[in-house]
mmCIF file of C-alpha atoms and ligand atoms in Angstrom:
data_model
loop_
_atom_site.group_PDB
_atom_site.id
_atom_site.type_symbol
_atom_site.label_atom_id
_atom_site.label_comp_id
_atom_site.label_asym_id
_atom_site.label_seq_id
_atom_site.Cartn_x
_atom_site.Cartn_y
_atom_site.Cartn_z
ATOM 1 C CA MET A 53 110.681 -10.324 13.898
ATOM 2 C CA THR A 54 108.318 -8.064 13.699
ATOM 3 C CA GLN A 55 109.721 -4.155 14.686
ATOM 4 C CA LYS A 56 107.692 -2.207 17.868
ATOM 5 C CA ALA A 57 105.665 0.422 16.710
ATOM 6 C CA ASP A 58 105.488 3.965 18.668
ATOM 7 C CA VAL A 59 101.752 4.293 17.472
ATOM 8 C CA LEU A 60 99.186 1.682 16.973
ATOM 9 C CA VAL A 61 96.043 3.363 15.135
ATOM 10 C CA LEU A 62 92.856 1.018 14.867
ATOM 11 C CA SER A 63 90.264 1.868 12.543
ATOM 12 C CA ALA A 64 87.298 0.317 12.014
ATOM 13 C CA HIS A 65 87.045 1.034 7.927
ATOM 14 C CA PRO A 66 89.479 2.644 5.273
ATOM 15 C CA ASP A 67 89.601 6.153 5.544
ATOM 16 C CA ASP A 68 88.316 6.784 9.307
ATOM 17 C CA ALA A 69 92.055 7.219 10.589
ATOM 18 C CA GLU A 70 92.350 10.122 8.242
ATOM 19 C CA PHE A 71 89.069 11.847 8.953
ATOM 20 C CA GLY A 72 89.991 11.304 12.753
ATOM 21 C CA ALA A 73 93.504 11.798 13.104
ATOM 22 C CA ALA A 74 95.592 11.811 9.786
ATOM 23 C CA GLY A 75 97.078 15.530 10.734
ATOM 24 C CA THR A 76 98.551 14.205 13.923
ATOM 25 C CA VAL A 77 99.917 10.950 11.947
ATOM 26 C CA ALA A 78 101.918 13.091 9.646
ATOM 27 C CA LYS A 79 103.270 15.296 12.849
ATOM 28 C CA TRP A 80 104.214 11.898 14.316
ATOM 29 C CA THR A 81 106.233 10.593 11.308
ATOM 30 C CA ASP A 82 107.839 13.857 11.012
ATOM 31 C CA GLU A 83 109.072 13.845 14.522
ATOM 32 C CA GLY A 84 110.408 9.920 13.520
ATOM 33 C CA ARG A 85 108.096 8.385 15.151
ATOM 34 C CA THR A 86 106.735 5.214 13.731
ATOM 35 C CA VAL A 87 102.903 4.511 13.280
ATOM 36 C CA VAL A 88 100.973 0.908 11.925
ATOM 37 C CA TYR A 89 97.624 0.844 11.010
ATOM 38 C CA VAL A 90 94.963 -1.527 11.532
ATOM 39 C CA ILE A 91 92.157 -1.515 9.221
ATOM 40 C CA CYS A 92 89.494 -3.991 10.942
ATOM 41 C CA THR A 93 86.436 -4.461 8.085
ATOM 42 C CA ASN A 94 86.972 -4.396 4.211
ATOM 43 C CA GLY A 95 84.725 -1.651 4.198
ATOM 44 C CA ASP A 96 82.888 -3.223 1.199
ATOM 45 C CA LYS A 97 79.898 -1.873 2.117
ATOM 46 C CA GLY A 98 80.803 1.887 1.778
ATOM 47 C CA THR A 99 79.267 3.307 -1.751
ATOM 48 C CA SER A 100 76.406 4.241 -3.193
ATOM 49 C CA ASP A 101 77.136 2.929 -6.478
ATOM 50 C CA ARG A 102 75.313 0.273 -7.998
ATOM 51 C CA SER A 103 77.506 -0.172 -10.596
ATOM 52 C CA LEU A 104 80.137 -1.609 -8.316
ATOM 53 C CA GLY A 105 80.309 -4.599 -6.651
ATOM 54 C CA PRO A 106 81.842 -5.567 -3.365
ATOM 55 C CA GLU A 107 84.536 -7.254 -4.800
ATOM 56 C CA GLU A 108 86.086 -4.254 -6.645
ATOM 57 C CA LEU A 109 84.913 -1.794 -3.635
ATOM 58 C CA LEU A 110 87.170 -3.704 -1.087
ATOM 59 C CA LYS A 111 90.043 -3.791 -3.749
ATOM 60 C CA ILE A 112 89.516 -0.273 -4.857
ATOM 61 C CA ARG A 113 89.582 1.075 -0.856
ATOM 62 C CA ARG A 114 92.623 -1.349 0.259
ATOM 63 C CA LYS A 115 94.312 0.806 -2.582
ATOM 64 C CA GLU A 116 92.781 3.760 -1.559
ATOM 65 C CA GLN A 117 94.132 3.123 2.219
ATOM 66 C CA GLN A 118 97.678 1.957 1.212
ATOM 67 C CA ALA A 119 98.669 5.334 -0.396
ATOM 68 C CA ALA A 120 96.731 7.593 2.283
ATOM 69 C CA ALA A 121 99.314 5.862 4.792
ATOM 70 C CA GLU A 122 102.239 6.273 2.536
ATOM 71 C CA VAL A 123 101.249 10.138 1.794
ATOM 72 C CA LEU A 124 101.523 10.048 6.156
ATOM 73 C CA GLY A 125 104.614 8.034 6.556
ATOM 74 C CA VAL A 126 102.566 5.247 8.299
ATOM 75 C CA ARG A 127 105.232 1.834 8.221
ATOM 76 C CA GLU A 128 102.845 -0.799 7.759
ATOM 77 C CA VAL A 129 98.710 -1.008 7.436
ATOM 78 C CA ILE A 130 97.417 -4.464 8.594
ATOM 79 C CA PHE A 131 93.885 -5.460 7.337
ATOM 80 C CA LEU A 132 92.420 -7.495 9.585
ATOM 81 C CA ASP A 133 89.503 -7.959 6.677
ATOM 82 C CA HIS A 134 86.464 -8.543 9.150
ATOM 83 C CA PRO A 135 83.273 -7.917 6.924
ATOM 84 C CA ASP A 136 81.915 -4.071 6.786
ATOM 85 C CA GLN A 137 79.153 -2.910 8.715
ATOM 86 C CA GLY A 138 79.823 -6.855 10.810
ATOM 87 C CA LEU A 139 81.863 -6.087 13.166
ATOM 88 C CA GLU A 140 81.684 -7.585 16.586
ATOM 89 C CA ASP A 141 82.678 -7.812 20.349
ATOM 90 C CA THR A 142 83.914 -11.198 20.188
ATOM 91 C CA PRO A 143 86.302 -13.118 22.623
ATOM 92 C CA GLU A 144 88.431 -13.798 19.013
ATOM 93 C CA LEU A 145 88.272 -10.434 17.955
ATOM 94 C CA ARG A 146 89.673 -9.356 21.643
ATOM 95 C CA LYS A 147 92.581 -11.733 21.179
ATOM 96 C CA GLN A 148 92.899 -11.077 17.840
ATOM 97 C CA ILE A 149 93.489 -6.845 18.885
ATOM 98 C CA VAL A 150 95.307 -7.923 22.477
ATOM 99 C CA ARG A 151 98.045 -9.734 20.069
ATOM 100 C CA LEU A 152 98.768 -6.707 17.835
ATOM 101 C CA ILE A 153 99.363 -4.829 21.067
ATOM 102 C CA ARG A 154 100.743 -6.916 22.574
ATOM 103 C CA THR A 155 103.306 -7.506 19.600
ATOM 104 C CA TYR A 156 104.122 -4.228 18.200
ATOM 105 C CA ARG A 157 104.064 -2.987 22.489
ATOM 106 C CA PRO A 158 102.783 0.819 21.207
ATOM 107 C CA ARG A 159 103.339 3.526 24.014
ATOM 108 C CA ILE A 160 99.808 5.204 22.299
ATOM 109 C CA LEU A 161 97.057 3.392 20.452
ATOM 110 C CA VAL A 162 94.749 5.956 18.146
ATOM 111 C CA THR A 163 91.098 4.639 17.786
ATOM 112 C CA SER A 164 87.159 5.678 17.355
ATOM 113 C CA ASP A 165 85.407 6.963 20.952
ATOM 114 C CA PRO A 166 83.049 4.145 21.553
ATOM 115 C CA TYR A 167 80.723 6.587 23.757
ATOM 116 C CA ARG A 168 79.796 9.356 20.826
ATOM 117 C CA ARG A 169 76.399 9.069 21.024
ATOM 118 C CA TYR A 170 73.561 8.691 18.414
ATOM 119 C CA LEU A 171 74.259 8.587 15.104
ATOM 120 C CA TRP A 172 77.474 6.672 15.513
ATOM 121 C CA HIS A 173 78.582 3.772 12.673
ATOM 122 C CA ARG A 174 78.257 0.747 14.506
ATOM 123 C CA ASP A 175 81.689 -1.369 13.798
ATOM 124 C CA HIS A 176 82.721 3.011 15.432
ATOM 125 C CA ARG A 177 81.268 1.783 18.446
ATOM 126 C CA ILE A 178 82.714 -1.567 18.652
ATOM 127 C CA ILE A 179 86.214 -0.829 17.306
ATOM 128 C CA GLY A 180 86.210 1.619 20.408
ATOM 129 C CA GLN A 181 85.102 -0.639 23.231
ATOM 130 C CA VAL A 182 87.307 -3.884 22.325
ATOM 131 C CA ALA A 183 90.681 -1.658 21.560
ATOM 132 C CA MET A 184 89.933 0.006 25.216
ATOM 133 C CA ASP A 185 89.274 -3.519 27.205
ATOM 134 C CA ALA A 186 92.110 -4.836 24.684
ATOM 135 C CA VAL A 187 94.221 -2.089 26.420
ATOM 136 C CA PHE A 188 93.083 -2.251 29.816
ATOM 137 C CA PRO A 189 92.735 -5.081 31.265
ATOM 138 C CA LEU A 190 93.100 -7.532 28.466
ATOM 139 C CA ALA A 191 96.604 -6.780 27.233
ATOM 140 C CA ARG A 192 98.221 -5.790 30.967
ATOM 141 C CA ASP A 193 97.559 -9.230 32.756
ATOM 142 C CA HIS A 194 99.816 -12.069 32.113
ATOM 143 C CA LEU A 195 96.832 -14.360 33.086
ATOM 144 C CA ALA A 196 94.250 -12.838 30.493
ATOM 145 C CA TYR A 197 96.418 -15.562 27.579
ATOM 146 C CA PRO A 198 98.542 -17.449 29.204
ATOM 147 C CA ASP A 199 99.025 -19.618 25.396
ATOM 148 C CA MET A 200 100.490 -16.160 24.555
ATOM 149 C CA LEU A 201 103.331 -16.457 26.809
ATOM 150 C CA ASP A 202 104.308 -19.540 25.262
ATOM 151 C CA GLU A 203 104.482 -17.463 21.427
ATOM 152 C CA GLY A 204 106.408 -14.884 23.679
ATOM 153 C CA LEU A 205 103.932 -12.718 23.615
ATOM 154 C CA GLU A 206 104.343 -10.874 27.011
ATOM 155 C CA PRO A 207 102.064 -8.338 28.325
ATOM 156 C CA HIS A 208 102.272 -4.747 27.339
ATOM 157 C CA LYS A 209 100.650 -1.522 29.223
ATOM 158 C CA VAL A 210 99.730 1.238 26.927
ATOM 159 C CA ALA A 211 100.014 4.786 27.944
ATOM 160 C CA GLU A 212 97.879 6.515 26.528
ATOM 161 C CA ILE A 213 94.887 6.066 24.199
ATOM 162 C CA LEU A 214 93.330 8.840 21.652
ATOM 163 C CA PHE A 215 89.684 8.161 20.945
ATOM 164 C CA TRP A 216 88.892 10.250 17.512
ATOM 165 C CA GLY A 217 85.005 11.332 17.149
ATOM 166 C CA ALA A 218 85.107 11.767 20.909
ATOM 167 C CA ASP A 219 81.351 13.756 21.974
ATOM 168 C CA ASP A 220 84.166 14.973 25.117
ATOM 169 C CA ILE A 221 87.219 16.728 23.865
ATOM 170 C CA ASN A 222 89.968 17.123 26.022
ATOM 171 C CA PHE A 223 93.111 16.996 24.157
ATOM 172 C CA ARG A 224 93.699 18.860 21.024
ATOM 173 C CA SER A 225 96.531 18.202 19.089
ATOM 174 C CA ASP A 226 98.080 21.398 16.438
ATOM 175 C CA ILE A 227 97.961 20.475 13.017
ATOM 176 C CA THR A 228 98.643 23.476 11.498
ATOM 177 C CA GLY A 229 102.085 22.302 9.987
ATOM 178 C CA THR A 230 100.342 18.959 8.899
ATOM 179 C CA PHE A 231 96.722 19.836 7.353
ATOM 180 C CA GLU A 232 97.706 19.887 3.758
ATOM 181 C CA ARG A 233 98.934 16.300 4.414
ATOM 182 C CA LYS A 234 95.694 15.015 5.814
ATOM 183 C CA ILE A 235 94.437 16.730 3.068
ATOM 184 C CA GLU A 236 96.128 14.653 0.604
ATOM 185 C CA ALA A 237 95.737 11.238 2.307
ATOM 186 C CA LEU A 238 92.370 12.149 2.225
ATOM 187 C CA ARG A 239 92.384 12.416 -1.226
ATOM 188 C CA CYS A 240 93.593 9.236 -1.584
ATOM 189 C CA HIS A 241 90.084 8.118 -0.740
ATOM 190 C CA ALA A 242 88.733 9.322 -3.640
ATOM 191 C CA SER A 243 85.631 6.250 -3.680
ATOM 192 C CA GLN A 244 84.763 7.890 -0.197
ATOM 193 C CA ILE A 245 85.376 11.685 -1.430
ATOM 194 C CA ARG A 246 82.397 11.050 -3.784
ATOM 195 C CA GLU A 247 79.920 10.003 -1.780
ATOM 196 C CA PHE A 248 80.752 13.675 0.563
ATOM 197 C CA LYS A 249 77.973 15.594 0.238
ATOM 198 C CA ALA A 250 79.709 19.012 1.303
ATOM 199 C CA SER A 251 79.688 20.949 -1.803
ATOM 200 C CA ASP A 252 84.110 21.990 -0.617
ATOM 201 C CA PRO A 253 85.023 19.207 1.345
ATOM 202 C CA VAL A 254 88.005 20.999 2.122
ATOM 203 C CA LYS A 255 86.737 24.138 3.322
ATOM 204 C CA TRP A 256 84.059 22.352 5.220
ATOM 205 C CA LEU A 257 87.007 20.367 7.088
ATOM 206 C CA LYS A 258 89.282 23.312 7.669
ATOM 207 C CA GLY A 259 86.031 25.415 9.192
ATOM 208 C CA LEU A 260 86.386 22.082 11.526
ATOM 209 C CA CYS A 261 89.548 22.110 12.200
ATOM 210 C CA ARG A 262 89.971 26.122 12.860
ATOM 211 C CA ASP A 263 86.929 25.354 15.412
ATOM 212 C CA MET A 264 88.821 22.543 16.983
ATOM 213 C CA ALA A 265 91.216 24.894 17.594
ATOM 214 C CA LYS A 266 89.449 28.014 18.991
ATOM 215 C CA ASP A 267 91.117 28.842 22.222
ATOM 216 C CA GLU A 268 94.555 27.330 21.498
ATOM 217 C CA PRO A 269 98.065 29.162 20.962
ATOM 218 C CA PHE A 270 97.579 27.546 17.055
ATOM 219 C CA GLU A 271 95.384 27.677 14.022
ATOM 220 C CA LEU A 272 94.373 23.741 13.301
ATOM 221 C CA ALA A 273 93.469 21.017 15.738
ATOM 222 C CA GLU A 274 92.651 17.704 15.787
ATOM 223 C CA GLY A 275 90.217 16.792 18.623
ATOM 224 C CA PHE A 276 90.550 13.438 20.937
ATOM 225 C CA HIS A 277 89.756 12.438 24.438
ATOM 226 C CA ARG A 278 92.900 11.038 25.671
ATOM 227 C CA VAL A 279 92.736 8.275 28.413
ATOM 228 C CA GLU A 280 96.543 8.157 30.365
ATOM 229 C CA LEU A 281 96.373 4.714 31.771
ATOM 230 C CA PRO A 282 98.845 4.489 35.106
ATOM 231 C CA ARG A 283 101.874 2.725 34.688
HETATM 232 ZN ZN1 ZN B 206 83.911 4.307 9.489
#
């Protein structure tokens, strides 16, 4: 039987979760919380290297994601293998996510903010929206998927959703002690870091995390929009 998890992270692509939440994930696993990753697409379009075919790229990115998850102490990585740039808000995807929520029964769900304005990858928008609908009301209501009850997948109430990439940040997580692990996890995504245009990505990222912690009693932060759900 599948073990429950304290935190479920839903990411559109390999590497999104590291950019958005790796410092926070490392902090949680250090505290003994169990974290499970769900990577929704296979990431097979994420390159400007014309010598690299999609089949090869998806294998590379899967390995990179596994390595990053290991650095962060993530217990399990689930690959849903939807097509990159092809995530759609369908009844099938909603049900797939509800099934995961009812199986792992997390207190916290972490994903990308669907309401970030303008330049935001379509897959990020879609997974944020599907995750939100899956938490409320679909995973909560027993009549939403009566067939799941027959499988023993009882309704589940997630307590809290954290959205990375939010315009409207209302929660800053202290990652001063785990920033180096975030960098180490991001370095595992070598195929993506190569694509990165900043001359010194670590310096750039540290600046962002420092700005995020402005007015907080700590040095470095990851920012989220937090939604707490009624119990
Ligand atoms: Zn992405």
